[in-house]
Tab-separated table of C-alpha atoms in Angstrom:
chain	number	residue	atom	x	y	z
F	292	UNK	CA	133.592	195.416	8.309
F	293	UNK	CA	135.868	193.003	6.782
F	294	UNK	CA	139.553	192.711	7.463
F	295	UNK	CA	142.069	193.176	4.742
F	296	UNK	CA	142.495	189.672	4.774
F	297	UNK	CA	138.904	189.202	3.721
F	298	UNK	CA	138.193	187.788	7.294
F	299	UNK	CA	134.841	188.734	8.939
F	300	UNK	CA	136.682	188.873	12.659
F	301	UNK	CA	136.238	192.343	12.804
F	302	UNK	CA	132.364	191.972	12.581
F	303	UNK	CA	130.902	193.635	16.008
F	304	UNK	CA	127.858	191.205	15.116
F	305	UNK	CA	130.475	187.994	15.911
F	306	UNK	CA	131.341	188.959	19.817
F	307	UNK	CA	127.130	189.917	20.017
F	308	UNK	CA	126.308	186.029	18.420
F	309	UNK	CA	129.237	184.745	20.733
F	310	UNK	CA	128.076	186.923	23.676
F	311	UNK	CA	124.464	185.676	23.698
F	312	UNK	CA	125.661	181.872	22.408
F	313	UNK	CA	128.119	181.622	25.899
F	314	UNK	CA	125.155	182.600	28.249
F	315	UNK	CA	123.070	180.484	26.854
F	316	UNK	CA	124.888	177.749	26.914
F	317	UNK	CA	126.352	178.384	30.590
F	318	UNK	CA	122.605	177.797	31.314
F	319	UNK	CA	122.462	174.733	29.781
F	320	UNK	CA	125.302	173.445	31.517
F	321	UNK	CA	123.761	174.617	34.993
F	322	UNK	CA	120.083	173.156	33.602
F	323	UNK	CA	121.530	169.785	32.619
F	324	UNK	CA	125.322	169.103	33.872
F	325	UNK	CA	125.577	165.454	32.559
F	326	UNK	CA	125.522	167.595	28.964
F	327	UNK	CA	127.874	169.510	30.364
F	328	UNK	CA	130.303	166.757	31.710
F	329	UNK	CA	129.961	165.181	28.012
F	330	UNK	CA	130.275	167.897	25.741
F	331	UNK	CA	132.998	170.253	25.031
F	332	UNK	CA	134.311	172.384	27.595
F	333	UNK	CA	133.123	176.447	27.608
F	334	UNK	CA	136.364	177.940	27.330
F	335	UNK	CA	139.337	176.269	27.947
F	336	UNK	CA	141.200	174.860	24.979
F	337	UNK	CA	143.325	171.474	25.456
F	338	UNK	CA	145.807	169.767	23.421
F	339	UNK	CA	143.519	167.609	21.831
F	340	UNK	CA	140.072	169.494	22.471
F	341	UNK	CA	138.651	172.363	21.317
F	342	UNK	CA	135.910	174.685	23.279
F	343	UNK	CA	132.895	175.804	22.310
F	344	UNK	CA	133.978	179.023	22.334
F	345	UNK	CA	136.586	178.670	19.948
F	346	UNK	CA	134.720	176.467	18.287
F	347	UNK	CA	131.765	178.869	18.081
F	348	UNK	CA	133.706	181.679	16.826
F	349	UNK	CA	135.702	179.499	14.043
F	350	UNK	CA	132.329	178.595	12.728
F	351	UNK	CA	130.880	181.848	12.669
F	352	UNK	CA	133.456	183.305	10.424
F	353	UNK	CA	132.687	181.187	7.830
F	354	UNK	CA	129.525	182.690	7.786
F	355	UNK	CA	128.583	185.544	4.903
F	356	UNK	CA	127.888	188.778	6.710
F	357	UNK	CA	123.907	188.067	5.485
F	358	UNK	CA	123.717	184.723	7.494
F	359	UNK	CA	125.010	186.424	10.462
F	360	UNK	CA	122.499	189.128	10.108
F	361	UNK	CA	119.649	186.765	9.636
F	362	UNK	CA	121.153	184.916	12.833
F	363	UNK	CA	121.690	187.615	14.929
F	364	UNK	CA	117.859	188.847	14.212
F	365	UNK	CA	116.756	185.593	15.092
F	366	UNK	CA	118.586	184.825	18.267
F	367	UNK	CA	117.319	188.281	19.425
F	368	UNK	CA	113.928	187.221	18.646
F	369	UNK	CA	114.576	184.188	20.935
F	370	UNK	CA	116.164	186.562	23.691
F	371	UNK	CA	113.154	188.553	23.478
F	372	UNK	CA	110.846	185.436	24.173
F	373	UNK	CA	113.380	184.519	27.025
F	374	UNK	CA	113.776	181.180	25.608
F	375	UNK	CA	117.594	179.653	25.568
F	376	UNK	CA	117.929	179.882	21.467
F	377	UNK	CA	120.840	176.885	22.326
F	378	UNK	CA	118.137	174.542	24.504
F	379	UNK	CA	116.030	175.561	21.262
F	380	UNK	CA	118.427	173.838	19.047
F	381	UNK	CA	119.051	171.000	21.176
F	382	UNK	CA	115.517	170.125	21.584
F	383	UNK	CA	114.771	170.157	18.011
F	384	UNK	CA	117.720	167.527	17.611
F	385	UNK	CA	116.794	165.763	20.151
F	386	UNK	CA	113.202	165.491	18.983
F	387	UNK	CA	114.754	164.785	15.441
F	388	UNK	CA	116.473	161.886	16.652
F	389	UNK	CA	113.084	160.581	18.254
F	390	UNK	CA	111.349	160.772	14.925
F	391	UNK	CA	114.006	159.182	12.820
F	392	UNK	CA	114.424	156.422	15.951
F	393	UNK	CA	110.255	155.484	15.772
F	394	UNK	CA	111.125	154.983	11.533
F	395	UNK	CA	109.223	158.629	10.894
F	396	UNK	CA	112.240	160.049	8.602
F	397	UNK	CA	114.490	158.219	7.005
């Protein structure tokens, strides 16, 4: 459900995206703390840094009620395998980076 404004806030699918996205990536703080002590900071906002909370749920508005669907249905599918659909991501990047680093991609 949208809000008058046209804003998807009201969207129960955004706090069940945001829900899974914070365990997950409480884990991956636990799993790999030097992450942790370089990236953003869970939940607490600063003057001149942003959590990935907030960050998270900024983002997710943006999203078209479809893409959330399709997201939602796909971290569940994760959940299901009980893999971290975050440590998913990161991997991915990370392996990325490796590719593009031995000249693979461009």
């Amino acid at each position: 459900m949208e809000r008058p404004d046209g804003g998807l806030a009201a969207l129960p699918v955004l706090d069940a995206i945001t829900a899974m996205q914070m365990t997950w990536q409480q884990e991956l703080h636990q799993k790999y703390p030097r992450l942790a002590e370089e990236g953003r900071s869970l939940e607490q906002d600063g003057s001149h840094s942003t959590s990935f909370k907030t960050y998270l749920q900024a983002e997710l508005q943006t999203y078209s009620e479809h893409t959330l669907s399709l997201l939602h249905a796909d971290m569940r599918a994760c959940r299901s395998r009980r893999k971290n659909w975050n440590e998913q991501i990161l991997l991915a990047s990370i392996e990325y980076q490796r590719l593009a680093e031995a000249g693979r991609l461009p």
